[in-house]
mmCIF file of C-alpha atoms in Angstrom:
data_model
loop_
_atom_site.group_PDB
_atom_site.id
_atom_site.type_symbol
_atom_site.label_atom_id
_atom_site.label_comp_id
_atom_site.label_asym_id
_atom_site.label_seq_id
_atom_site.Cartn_x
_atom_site.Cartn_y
_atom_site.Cartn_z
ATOM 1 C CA UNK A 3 -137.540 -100.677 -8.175
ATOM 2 C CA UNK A 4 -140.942 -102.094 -9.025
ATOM 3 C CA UNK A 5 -141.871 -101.963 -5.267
ATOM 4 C CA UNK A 6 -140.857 -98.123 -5.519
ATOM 5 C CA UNK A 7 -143.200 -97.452 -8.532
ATOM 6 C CA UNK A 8 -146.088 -98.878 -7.423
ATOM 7 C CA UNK A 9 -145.623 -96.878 -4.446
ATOM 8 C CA UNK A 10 -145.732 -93.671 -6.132
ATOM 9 C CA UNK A 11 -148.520 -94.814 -7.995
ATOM 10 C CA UNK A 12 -150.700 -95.501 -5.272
ATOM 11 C CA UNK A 13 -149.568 -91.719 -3.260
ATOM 12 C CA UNK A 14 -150.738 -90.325 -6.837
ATOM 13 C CA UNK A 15 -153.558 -91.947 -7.206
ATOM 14 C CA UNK A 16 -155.029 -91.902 -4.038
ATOM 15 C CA UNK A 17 -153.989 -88.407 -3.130
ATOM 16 C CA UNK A 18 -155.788 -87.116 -6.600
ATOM 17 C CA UNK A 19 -158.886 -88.408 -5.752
ATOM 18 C CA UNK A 20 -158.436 -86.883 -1.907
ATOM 19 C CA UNK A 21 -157.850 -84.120 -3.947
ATOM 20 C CA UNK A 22 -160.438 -83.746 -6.303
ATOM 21 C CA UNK A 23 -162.914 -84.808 -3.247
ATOM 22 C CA UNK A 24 -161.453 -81.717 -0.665
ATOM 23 C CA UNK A 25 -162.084 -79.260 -4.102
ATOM 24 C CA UNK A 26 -165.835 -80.394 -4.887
ATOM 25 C CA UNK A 27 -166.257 -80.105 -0.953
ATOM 26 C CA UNK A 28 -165.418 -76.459 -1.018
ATOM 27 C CA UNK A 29 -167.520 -75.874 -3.972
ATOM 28 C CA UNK A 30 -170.502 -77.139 -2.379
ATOM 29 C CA UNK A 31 -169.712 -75.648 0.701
ATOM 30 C CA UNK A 32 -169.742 -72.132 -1.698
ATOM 31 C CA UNK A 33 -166.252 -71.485 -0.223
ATOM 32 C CA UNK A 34 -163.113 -70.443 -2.108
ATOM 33 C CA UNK A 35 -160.215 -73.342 -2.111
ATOM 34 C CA UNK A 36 -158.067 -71.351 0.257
ATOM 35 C CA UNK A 37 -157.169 -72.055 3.837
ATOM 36 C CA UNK A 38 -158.322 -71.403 7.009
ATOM 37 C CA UNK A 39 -157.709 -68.916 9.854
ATOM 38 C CA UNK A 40 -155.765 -71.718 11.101
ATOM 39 C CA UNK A 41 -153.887 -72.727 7.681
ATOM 40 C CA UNK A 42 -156.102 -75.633 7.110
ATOM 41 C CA UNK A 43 -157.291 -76.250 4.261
ATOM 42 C CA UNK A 44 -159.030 -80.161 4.154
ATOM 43 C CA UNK A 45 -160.159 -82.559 6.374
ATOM 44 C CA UNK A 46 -158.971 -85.873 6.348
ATOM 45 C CA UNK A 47 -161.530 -87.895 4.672
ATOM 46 C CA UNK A 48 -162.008 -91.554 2.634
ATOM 47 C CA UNK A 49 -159.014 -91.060 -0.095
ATOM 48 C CA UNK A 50 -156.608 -89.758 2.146
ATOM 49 C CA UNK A 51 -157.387 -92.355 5.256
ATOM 50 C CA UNK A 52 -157.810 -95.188 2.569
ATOM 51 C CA UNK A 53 -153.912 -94.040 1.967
ATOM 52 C CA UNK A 54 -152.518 -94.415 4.973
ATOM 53 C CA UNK A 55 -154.024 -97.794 5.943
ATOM 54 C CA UNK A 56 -152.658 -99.283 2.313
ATOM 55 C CA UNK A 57 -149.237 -97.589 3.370
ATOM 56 C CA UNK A 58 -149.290 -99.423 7.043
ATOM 57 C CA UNK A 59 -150.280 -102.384 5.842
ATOM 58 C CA UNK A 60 -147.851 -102.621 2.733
ATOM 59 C CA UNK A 61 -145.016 -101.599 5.013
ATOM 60 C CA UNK A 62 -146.028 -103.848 7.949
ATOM 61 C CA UNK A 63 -144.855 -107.382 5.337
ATOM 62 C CA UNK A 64 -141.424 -105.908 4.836
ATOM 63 C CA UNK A 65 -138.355 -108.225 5.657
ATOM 64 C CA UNK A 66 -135.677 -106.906 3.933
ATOM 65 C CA UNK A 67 -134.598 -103.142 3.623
ATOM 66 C CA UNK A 68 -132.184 -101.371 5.212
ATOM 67 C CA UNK A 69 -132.242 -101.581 9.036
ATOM 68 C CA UNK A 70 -135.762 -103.373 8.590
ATOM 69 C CA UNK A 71 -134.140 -106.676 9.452
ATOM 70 C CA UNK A 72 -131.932 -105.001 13.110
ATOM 71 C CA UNK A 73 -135.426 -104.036 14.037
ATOM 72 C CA UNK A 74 -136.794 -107.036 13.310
ATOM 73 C CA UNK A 75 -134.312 -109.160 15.219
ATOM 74 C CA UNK A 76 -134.369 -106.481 18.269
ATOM 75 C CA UNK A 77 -138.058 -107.486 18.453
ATOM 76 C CA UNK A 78 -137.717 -110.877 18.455
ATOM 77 C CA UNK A 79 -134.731 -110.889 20.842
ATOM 78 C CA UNK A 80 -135.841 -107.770 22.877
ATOM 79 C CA UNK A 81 -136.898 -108.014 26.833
ATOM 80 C CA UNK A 82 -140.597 -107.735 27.878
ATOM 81 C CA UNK A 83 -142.268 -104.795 29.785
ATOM 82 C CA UNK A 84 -141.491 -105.178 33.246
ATOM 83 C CA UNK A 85 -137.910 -106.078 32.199
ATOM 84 C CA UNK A 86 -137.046 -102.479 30.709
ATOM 85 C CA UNK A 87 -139.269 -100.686 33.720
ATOM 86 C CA UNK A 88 -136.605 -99.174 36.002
ATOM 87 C CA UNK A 89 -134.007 -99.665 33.591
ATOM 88 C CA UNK A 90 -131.650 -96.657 33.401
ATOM 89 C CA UNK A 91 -131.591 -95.160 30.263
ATOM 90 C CA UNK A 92 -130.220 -91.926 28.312
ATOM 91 C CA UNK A 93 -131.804 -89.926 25.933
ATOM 92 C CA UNK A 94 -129.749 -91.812 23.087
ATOM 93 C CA UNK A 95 -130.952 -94.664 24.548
ATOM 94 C CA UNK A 96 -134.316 -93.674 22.856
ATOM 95 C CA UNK A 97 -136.372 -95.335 25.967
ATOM 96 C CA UNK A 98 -139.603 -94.082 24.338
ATOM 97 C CA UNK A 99 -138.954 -96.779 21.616
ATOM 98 C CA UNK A 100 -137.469 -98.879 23.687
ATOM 99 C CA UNK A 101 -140.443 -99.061 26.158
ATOM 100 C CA UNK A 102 -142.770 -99.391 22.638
ATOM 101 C CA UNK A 103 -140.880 -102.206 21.597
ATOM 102 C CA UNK A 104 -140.884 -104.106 25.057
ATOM 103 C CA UNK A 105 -145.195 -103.296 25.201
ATOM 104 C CA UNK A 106 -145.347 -104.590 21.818
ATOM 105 C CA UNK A 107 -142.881 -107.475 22.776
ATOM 106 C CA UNK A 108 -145.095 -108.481 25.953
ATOM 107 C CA UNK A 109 -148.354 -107.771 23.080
ATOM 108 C CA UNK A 110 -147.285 -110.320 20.511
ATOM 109 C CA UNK A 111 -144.334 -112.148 19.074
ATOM 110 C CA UNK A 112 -145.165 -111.166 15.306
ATOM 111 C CA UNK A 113 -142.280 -108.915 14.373
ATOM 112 C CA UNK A 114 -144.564 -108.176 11.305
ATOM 113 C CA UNK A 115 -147.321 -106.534 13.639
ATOM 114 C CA UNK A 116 -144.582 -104.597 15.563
ATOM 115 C CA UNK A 117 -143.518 -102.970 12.171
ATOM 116 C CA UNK A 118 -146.820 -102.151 10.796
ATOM 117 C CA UNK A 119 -147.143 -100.804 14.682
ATOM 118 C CA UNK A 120 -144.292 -98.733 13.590
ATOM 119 C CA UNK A 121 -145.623 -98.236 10.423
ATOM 120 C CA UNK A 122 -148.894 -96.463 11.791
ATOM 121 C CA UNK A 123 -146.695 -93.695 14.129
ATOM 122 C CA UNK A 124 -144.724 -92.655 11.269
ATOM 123 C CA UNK A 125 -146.989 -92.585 8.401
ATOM 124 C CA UNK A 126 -150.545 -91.663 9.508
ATOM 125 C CA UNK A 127 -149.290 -88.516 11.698
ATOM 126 C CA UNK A 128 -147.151 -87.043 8.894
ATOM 127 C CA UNK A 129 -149.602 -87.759 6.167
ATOM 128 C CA UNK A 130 -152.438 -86.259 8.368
ATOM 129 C CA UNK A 131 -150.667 -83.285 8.774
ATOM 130 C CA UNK A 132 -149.549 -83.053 5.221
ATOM 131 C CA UNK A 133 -153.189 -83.625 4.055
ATOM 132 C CA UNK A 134 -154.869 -80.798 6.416
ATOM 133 C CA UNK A 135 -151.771 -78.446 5.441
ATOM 134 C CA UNK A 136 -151.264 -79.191 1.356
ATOM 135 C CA UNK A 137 -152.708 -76.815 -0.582
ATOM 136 C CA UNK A 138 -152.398 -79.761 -3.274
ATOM 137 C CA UNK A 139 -152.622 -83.089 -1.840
ATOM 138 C CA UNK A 140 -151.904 -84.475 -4.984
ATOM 139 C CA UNK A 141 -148.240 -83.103 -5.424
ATOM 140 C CA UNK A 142 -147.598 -83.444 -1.658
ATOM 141 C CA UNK A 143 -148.473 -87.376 -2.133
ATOM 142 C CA UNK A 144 -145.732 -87.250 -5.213
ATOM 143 C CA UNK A 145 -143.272 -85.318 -3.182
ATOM 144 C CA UNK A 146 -144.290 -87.528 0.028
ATOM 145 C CA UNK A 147 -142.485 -90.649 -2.182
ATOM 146 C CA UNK A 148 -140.110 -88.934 -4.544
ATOM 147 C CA UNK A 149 -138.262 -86.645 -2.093
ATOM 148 C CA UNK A 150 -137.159 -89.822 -0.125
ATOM 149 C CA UNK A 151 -138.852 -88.999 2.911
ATOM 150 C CA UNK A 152 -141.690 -92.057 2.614
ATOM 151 C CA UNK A 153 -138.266 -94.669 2.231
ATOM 152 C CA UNK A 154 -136.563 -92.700 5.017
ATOM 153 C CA UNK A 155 -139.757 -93.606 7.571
ATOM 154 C CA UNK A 156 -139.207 -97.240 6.625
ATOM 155 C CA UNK A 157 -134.858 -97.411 6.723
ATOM 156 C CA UNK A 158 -135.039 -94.885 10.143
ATOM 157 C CA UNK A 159 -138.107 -96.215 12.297
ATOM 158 C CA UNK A 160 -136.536 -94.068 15.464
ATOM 159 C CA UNK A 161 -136.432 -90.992 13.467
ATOM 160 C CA UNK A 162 -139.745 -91.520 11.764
ATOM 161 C CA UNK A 163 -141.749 -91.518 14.833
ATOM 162 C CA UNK A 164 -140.055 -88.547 16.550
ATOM 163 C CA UNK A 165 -140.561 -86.466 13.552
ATOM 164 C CA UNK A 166 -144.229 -87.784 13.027
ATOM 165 C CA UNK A 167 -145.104 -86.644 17.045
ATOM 166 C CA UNK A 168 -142.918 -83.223 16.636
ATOM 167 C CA UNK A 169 -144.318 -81.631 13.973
ATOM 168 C CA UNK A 170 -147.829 -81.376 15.411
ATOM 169 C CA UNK A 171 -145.738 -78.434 17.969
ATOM 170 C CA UNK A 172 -146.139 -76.321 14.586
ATOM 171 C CA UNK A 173 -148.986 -75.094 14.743
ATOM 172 C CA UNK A 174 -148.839 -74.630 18.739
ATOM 173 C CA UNK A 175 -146.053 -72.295 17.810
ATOM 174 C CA UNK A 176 -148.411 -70.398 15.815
ATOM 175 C CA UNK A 177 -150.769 -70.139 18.599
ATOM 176 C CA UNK A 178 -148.172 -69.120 21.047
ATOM 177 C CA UNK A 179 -148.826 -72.208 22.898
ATOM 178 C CA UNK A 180 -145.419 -72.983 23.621
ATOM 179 C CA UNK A 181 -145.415 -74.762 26.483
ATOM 180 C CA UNK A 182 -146.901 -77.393 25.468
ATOM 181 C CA UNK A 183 -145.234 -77.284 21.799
ATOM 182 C CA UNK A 184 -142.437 -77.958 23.673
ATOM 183 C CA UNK A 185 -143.922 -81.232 25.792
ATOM 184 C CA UNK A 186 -144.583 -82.549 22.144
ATOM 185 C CA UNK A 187 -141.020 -82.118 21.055
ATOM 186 C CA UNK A 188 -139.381 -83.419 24.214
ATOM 187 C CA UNK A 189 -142.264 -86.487 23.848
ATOM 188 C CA UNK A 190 -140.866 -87.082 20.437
ATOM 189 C CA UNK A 191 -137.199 -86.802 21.812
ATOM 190 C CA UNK A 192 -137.472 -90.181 23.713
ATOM 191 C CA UNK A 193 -137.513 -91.817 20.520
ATOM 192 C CA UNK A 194 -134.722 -89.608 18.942
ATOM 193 C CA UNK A 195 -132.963 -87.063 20.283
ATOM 194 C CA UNK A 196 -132.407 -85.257 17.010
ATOM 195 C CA UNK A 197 -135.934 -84.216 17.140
ATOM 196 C CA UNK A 198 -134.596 -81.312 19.698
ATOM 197 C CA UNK A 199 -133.681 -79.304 16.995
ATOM 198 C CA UNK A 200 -137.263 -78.486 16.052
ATOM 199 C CA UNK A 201 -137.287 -76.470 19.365
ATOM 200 C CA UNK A 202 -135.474 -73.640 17.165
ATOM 201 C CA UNK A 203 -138.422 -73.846 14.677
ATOM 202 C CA UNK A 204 -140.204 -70.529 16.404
ATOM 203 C CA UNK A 205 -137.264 -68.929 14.735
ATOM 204 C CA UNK A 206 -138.572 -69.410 11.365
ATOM 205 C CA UNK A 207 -142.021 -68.477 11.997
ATOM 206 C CA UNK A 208 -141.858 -65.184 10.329
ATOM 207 C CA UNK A 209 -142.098 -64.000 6.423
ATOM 208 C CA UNK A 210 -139.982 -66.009 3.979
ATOM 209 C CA UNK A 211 -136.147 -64.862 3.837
ATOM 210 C CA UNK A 212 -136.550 -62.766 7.030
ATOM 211 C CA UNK A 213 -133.769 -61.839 8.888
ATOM 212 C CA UNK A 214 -133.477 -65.089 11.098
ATOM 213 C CA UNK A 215 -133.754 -67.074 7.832
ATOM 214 C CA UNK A 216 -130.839 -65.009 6.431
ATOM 215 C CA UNK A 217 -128.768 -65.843 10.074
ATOM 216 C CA UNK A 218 -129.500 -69.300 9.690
ATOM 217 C CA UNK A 219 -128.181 -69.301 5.928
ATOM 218 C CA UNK A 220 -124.978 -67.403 7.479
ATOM 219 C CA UNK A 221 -124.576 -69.866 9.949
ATOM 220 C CA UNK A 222 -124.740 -72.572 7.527
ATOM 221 C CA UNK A 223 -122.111 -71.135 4.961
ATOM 222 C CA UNK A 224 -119.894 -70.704 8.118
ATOM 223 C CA UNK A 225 -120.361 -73.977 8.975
ATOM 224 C CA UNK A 226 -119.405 -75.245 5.100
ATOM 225 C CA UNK A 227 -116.503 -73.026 5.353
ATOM 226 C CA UNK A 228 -115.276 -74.251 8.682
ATOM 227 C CA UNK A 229 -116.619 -78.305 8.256
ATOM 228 C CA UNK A 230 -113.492 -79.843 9.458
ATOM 229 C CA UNK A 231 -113.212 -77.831 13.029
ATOM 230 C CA UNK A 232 -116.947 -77.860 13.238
ATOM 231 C CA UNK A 233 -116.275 -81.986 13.727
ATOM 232 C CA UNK A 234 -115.413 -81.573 17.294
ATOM 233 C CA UNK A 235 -118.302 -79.516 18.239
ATOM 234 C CA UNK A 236 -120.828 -81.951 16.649
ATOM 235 C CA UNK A 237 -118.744 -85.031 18.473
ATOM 236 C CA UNK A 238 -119.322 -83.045 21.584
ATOM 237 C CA UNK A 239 -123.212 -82.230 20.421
ATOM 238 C CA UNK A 240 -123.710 -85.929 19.734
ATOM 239 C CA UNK A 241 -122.091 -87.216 23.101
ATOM 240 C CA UNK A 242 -124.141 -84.844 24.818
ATOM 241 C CA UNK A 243 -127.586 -86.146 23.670
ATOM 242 C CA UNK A 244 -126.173 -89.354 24.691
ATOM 243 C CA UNK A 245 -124.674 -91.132 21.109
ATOM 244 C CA UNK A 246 -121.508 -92.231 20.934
ATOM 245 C CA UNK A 247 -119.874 -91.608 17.677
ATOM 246 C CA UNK A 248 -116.105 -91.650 16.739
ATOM 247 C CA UNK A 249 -115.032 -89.093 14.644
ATOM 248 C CA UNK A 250 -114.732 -91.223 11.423
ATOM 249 C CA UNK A 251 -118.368 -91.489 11.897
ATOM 250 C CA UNK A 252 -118.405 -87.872 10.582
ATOM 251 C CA UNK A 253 -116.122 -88.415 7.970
ATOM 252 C CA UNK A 254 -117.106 -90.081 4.271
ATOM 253 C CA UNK A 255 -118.246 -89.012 1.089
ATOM 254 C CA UNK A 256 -120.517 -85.979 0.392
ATOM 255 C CA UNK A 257 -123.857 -86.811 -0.904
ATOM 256 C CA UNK A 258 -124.985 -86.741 -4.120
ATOM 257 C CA UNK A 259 -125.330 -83.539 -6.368
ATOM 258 C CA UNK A 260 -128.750 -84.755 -8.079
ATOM 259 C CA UNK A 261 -130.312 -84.692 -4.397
ATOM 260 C CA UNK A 262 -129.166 -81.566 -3.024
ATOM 261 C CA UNK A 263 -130.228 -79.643 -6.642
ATOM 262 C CA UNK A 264 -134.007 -81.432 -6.623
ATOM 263 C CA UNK A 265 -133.822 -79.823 -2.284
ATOM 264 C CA UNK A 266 -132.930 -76.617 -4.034
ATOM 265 C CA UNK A 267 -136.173 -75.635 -5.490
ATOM 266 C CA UNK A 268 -138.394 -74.254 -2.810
ATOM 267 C CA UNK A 269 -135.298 -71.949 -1.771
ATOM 268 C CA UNK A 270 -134.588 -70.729 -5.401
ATOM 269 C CA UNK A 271 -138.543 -70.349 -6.092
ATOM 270 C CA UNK A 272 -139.360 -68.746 -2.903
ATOM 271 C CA UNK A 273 -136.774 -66.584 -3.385
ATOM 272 C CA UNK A 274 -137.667 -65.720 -7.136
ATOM 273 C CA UNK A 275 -140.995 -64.876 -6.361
ATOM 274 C CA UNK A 276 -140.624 -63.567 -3.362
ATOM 275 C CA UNK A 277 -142.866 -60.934 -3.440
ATOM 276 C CA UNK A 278 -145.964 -63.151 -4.428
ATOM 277 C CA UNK A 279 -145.109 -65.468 -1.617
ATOM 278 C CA UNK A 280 -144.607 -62.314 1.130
ATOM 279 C CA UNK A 281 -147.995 -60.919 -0.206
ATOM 280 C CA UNK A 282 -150.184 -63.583 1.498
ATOM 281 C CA UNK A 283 -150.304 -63.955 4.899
ATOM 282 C CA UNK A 284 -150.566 -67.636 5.521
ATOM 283 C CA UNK A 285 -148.084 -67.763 8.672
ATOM 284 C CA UNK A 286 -148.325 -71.721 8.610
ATOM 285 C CA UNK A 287 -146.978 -71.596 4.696
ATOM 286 C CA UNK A 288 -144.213 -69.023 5.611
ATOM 287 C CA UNK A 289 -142.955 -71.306 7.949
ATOM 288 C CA UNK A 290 -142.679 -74.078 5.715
ATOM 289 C CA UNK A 291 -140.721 -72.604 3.068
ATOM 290 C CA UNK A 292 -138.471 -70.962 6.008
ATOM 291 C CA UNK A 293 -138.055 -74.632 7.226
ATOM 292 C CA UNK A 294 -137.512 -75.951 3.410
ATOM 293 C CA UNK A 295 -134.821 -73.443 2.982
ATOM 294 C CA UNK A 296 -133.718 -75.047 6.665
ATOM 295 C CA UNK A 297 -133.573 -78.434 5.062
ATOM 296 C CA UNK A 298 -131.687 -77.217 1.844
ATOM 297 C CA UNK A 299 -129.097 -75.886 4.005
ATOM 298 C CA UNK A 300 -128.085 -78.950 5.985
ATOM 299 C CA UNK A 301 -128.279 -80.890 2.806
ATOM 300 C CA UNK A 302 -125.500 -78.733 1.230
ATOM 301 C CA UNK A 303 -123.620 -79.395 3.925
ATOM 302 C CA UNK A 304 -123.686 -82.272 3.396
ATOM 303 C CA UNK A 305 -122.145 -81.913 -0.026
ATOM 304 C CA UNK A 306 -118.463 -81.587 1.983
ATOM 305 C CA UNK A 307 -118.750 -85.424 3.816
ATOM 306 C CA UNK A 308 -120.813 -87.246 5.978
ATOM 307 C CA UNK A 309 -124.135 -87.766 4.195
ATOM 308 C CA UNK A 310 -125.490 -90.480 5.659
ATOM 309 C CA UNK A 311 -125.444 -88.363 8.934
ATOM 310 C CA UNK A 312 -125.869 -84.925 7.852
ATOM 311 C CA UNK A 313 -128.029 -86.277 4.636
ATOM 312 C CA UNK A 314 -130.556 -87.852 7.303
ATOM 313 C CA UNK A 315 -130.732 -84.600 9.751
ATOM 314 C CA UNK A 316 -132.340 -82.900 6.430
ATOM 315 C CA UNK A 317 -134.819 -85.228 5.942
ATOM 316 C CA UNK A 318 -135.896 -84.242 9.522
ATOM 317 C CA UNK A 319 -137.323 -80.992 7.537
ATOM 318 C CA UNK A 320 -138.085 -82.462 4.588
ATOM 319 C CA UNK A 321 -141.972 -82.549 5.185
ATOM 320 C CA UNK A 322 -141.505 -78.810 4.629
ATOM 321 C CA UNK A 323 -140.806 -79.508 1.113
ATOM 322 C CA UNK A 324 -144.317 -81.381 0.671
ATOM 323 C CA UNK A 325 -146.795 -78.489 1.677
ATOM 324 C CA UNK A 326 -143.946 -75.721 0.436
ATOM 325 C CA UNK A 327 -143.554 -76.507 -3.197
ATOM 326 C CA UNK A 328 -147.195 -76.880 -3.947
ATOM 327 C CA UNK A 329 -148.044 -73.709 -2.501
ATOM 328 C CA UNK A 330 -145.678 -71.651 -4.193
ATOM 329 C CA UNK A 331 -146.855 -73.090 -7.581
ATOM 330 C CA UNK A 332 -150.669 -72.116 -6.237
ATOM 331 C CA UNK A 333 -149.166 -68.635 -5.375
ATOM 332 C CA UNK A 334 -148.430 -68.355 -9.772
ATOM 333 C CA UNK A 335 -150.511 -67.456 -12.456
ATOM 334 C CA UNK A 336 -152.308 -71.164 -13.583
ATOM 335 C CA UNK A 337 -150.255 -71.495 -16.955
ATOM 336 C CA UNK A 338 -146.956 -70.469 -15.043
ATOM 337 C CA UNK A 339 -147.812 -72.626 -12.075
ATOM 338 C CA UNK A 340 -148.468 -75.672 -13.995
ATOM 339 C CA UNK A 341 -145.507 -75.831 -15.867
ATOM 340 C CA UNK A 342 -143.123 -75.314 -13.085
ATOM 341 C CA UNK A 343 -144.545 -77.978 -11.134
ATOM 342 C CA UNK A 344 -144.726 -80.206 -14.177
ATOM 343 C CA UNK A 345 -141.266 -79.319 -14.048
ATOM 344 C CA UNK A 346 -140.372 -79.982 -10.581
ATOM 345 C CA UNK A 347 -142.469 -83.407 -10.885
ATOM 346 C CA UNK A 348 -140.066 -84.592 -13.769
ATOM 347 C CA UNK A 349 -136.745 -83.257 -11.613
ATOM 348 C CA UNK A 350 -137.665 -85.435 -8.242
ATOM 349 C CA UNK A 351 -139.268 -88.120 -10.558
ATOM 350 C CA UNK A 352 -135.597 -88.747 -11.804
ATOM 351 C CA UNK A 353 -134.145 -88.362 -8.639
ATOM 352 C CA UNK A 354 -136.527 -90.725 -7.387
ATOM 353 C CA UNK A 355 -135.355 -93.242 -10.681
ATOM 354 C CA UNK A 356 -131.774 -92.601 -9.709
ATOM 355 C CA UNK A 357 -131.551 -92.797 -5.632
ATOM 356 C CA UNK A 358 -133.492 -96.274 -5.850
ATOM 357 C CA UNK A 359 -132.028 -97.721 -8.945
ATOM 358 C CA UNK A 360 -130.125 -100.213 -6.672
ATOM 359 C CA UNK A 361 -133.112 -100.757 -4.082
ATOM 360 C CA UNK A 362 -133.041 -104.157 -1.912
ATOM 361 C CA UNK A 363 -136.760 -104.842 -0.443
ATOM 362 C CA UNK A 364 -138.307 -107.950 0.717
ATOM 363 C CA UNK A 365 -141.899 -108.579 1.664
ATOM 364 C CA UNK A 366 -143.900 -111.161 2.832
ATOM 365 C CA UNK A 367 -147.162 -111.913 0.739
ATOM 366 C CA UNK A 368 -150.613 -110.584 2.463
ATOM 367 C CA UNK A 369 -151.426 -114.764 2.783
ATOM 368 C CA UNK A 370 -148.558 -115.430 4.692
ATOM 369 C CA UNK A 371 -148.719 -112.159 6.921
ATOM 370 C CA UNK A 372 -152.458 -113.472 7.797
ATOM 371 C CA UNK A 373 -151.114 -117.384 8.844
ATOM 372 C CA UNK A 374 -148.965 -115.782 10.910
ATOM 373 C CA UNK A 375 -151.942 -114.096 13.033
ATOM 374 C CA UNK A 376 -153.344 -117.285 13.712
#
């Protein structure tokens, strides 16, 4: 737990001083805080770089926590280069990260450089992306730690990575470019297939609670209604991407109420203000509430069984929740918007508290990471 709040401190602190910086930038620049014609609203600069290379390094001394210490062993144990090159491999295979794993392996035997390796893909991308997209860096750094999603990059390296490389296809969507959104998403594929699904993201491009939003809620209920013969169809799904799960993989208890209710809140604030948040015309923003509502749906489903695999497929689109909420609280009158997200803040805060109260980590000290470089 201690290791968990001094994470959050250091997302808070560092991402109100990136911040504060981006705001006195635009002053002095005589521009309005507002984003771009391309959605962007600040540059990366010193707080919110200075972020990500505490985060990599922090997360580069773990031993212990979750599958930290498989990946560590499949380093250690794992062929070189020109061992996996011509090996056959499917796409649940994940030969992207198996063919990072073997480079690294020829690279170096220090499993603790091969994770902050790991580290690096997973964090910087998302945070980067987060950080030119937030119209509050600040709360996206909170919601970055206290949604789960920062933990989730450390417990599901795979994952991590393929969502870090696929969300950059966003804003290629947006630009129509789709052929090559769609080279980024099959990219991030080789290191999990799961990542496929954000080929359906043009979908929810348009306003908030448009009518393919609405489908995909429909489909969604249907699926809730109809979760035990939907089993077979996601068996098949997963065999086909190259997994092999039994169907007791799919079966287990539904996740916890506290998590799907704090996922809730860009759907049920979008929705109450709808109007405020249709008025503007910040495509890039539409989408990510349209994806948040996304990610609240395949939470709930969760609700009926399976949440470590269902619960996990959400926090695919959880970024969505990081640049979504803050932006709807900018879209409210400053009193109104303040004490919502004051609000919100205390909701994932305890949810934070609560998921983590049971938290295993283990870490190295910086010393001993730096005798094992030499």
């Amino acid at each position: 737990m201690i290791f968990c709040l001094i994470m959050l401190a250091v997302c808070m602190l560092f991402g109100y001083f990136s911040q504060k910086h981006s705001e006195r930038l635009a002053v002095a620049q005589g521009r309005a805080w507002a984003p771009t014609e391309n959605g962007v609203y600040a540059r990366p600069e010193f707080w919110s770089i200075a972020l990500i290379l505490i985060l990599v390094f922090v997360c580069g001394l773990r031993t212990r926590y979750n599958d930290t210490g498989n990946y560590i062993e499949g380093f250690l144990n794992g062929p070189a280069l020109d061992t996996v090159i011509g090996q056959e491999m499917t796409l649940g295979d994940c030969p992207g990260f198996a063919y990072l794993q073997a480079a690294a392996r020829t690279v170096t035997d220090n499993p603790h450089l091969f994770i902050m390796l790991c580290a690096l893909l997973s964090i910087a991308p998302v945070l980067l992306f987060v950080k030119l997209y937030s119209s509050n860096f600040f709360m996206s750094s909170f919601l970055y730690v206290t949604s789960g999603y920062f933990l989730f990059s450390l417990a599901a390296i795979k994952q991590s990575i393929a969502i870090a490389i696929a969300i950059w296809a966003i804003p290629l969507y947006h630009k129509k470019k789709y052929f090559l959104a769609v080279l980024i998403v099959l990219l991030a594929a080789l290191f999990h297939p799961y990542v496929l699904l954000y080929l359906a993201l043009p979908l929810l491009t348009g306003k908030p609670w448009g009518i393919n939003t609405l489908f995909i809620a429909l489909v969604i209920g249907g699926v809730a209604i109809f979760f035990q013969p939907s089993l077979q169809m996601m068996l098949g799904l997963a065999e086909s991407l190259g997994d092999d799960f039994s169907e007791e993989s799919f079966v287990g208890a539904g996740i916890n109420i506290f998590r799907v209710l704090v996922y809730a809140m860009t759907p049920l604030l979008s929705l109450i203000f709808l109007d405020r948040v249709r008025q503007d015309e910040d495509k890039h923003q539409h989408t990510f509430i349209n994806v948040a509502i996304l990610c609240f749906g395949i939470m709930f489903l969760a609700l009926f069984g399976t949440a470590n695999l269902i619960g996990r497929v959400a926090l695919y689109f959880s970024f969505a929740l990081m640049l979504s909420l803050p932006y709807i609280f900018n879209r409210l009158e400053k009193k109104s918007g303040m004490a919502l997200s004051g609000i919100a803040m205390i909701m994932y805060f305890a949810y934070y508290l609560y998921a983590n109260r049971d938290i295993v980590y283990g870490q190295i000290s910086p010393e001993e990471f730096f005798t094992t470089l030499f």
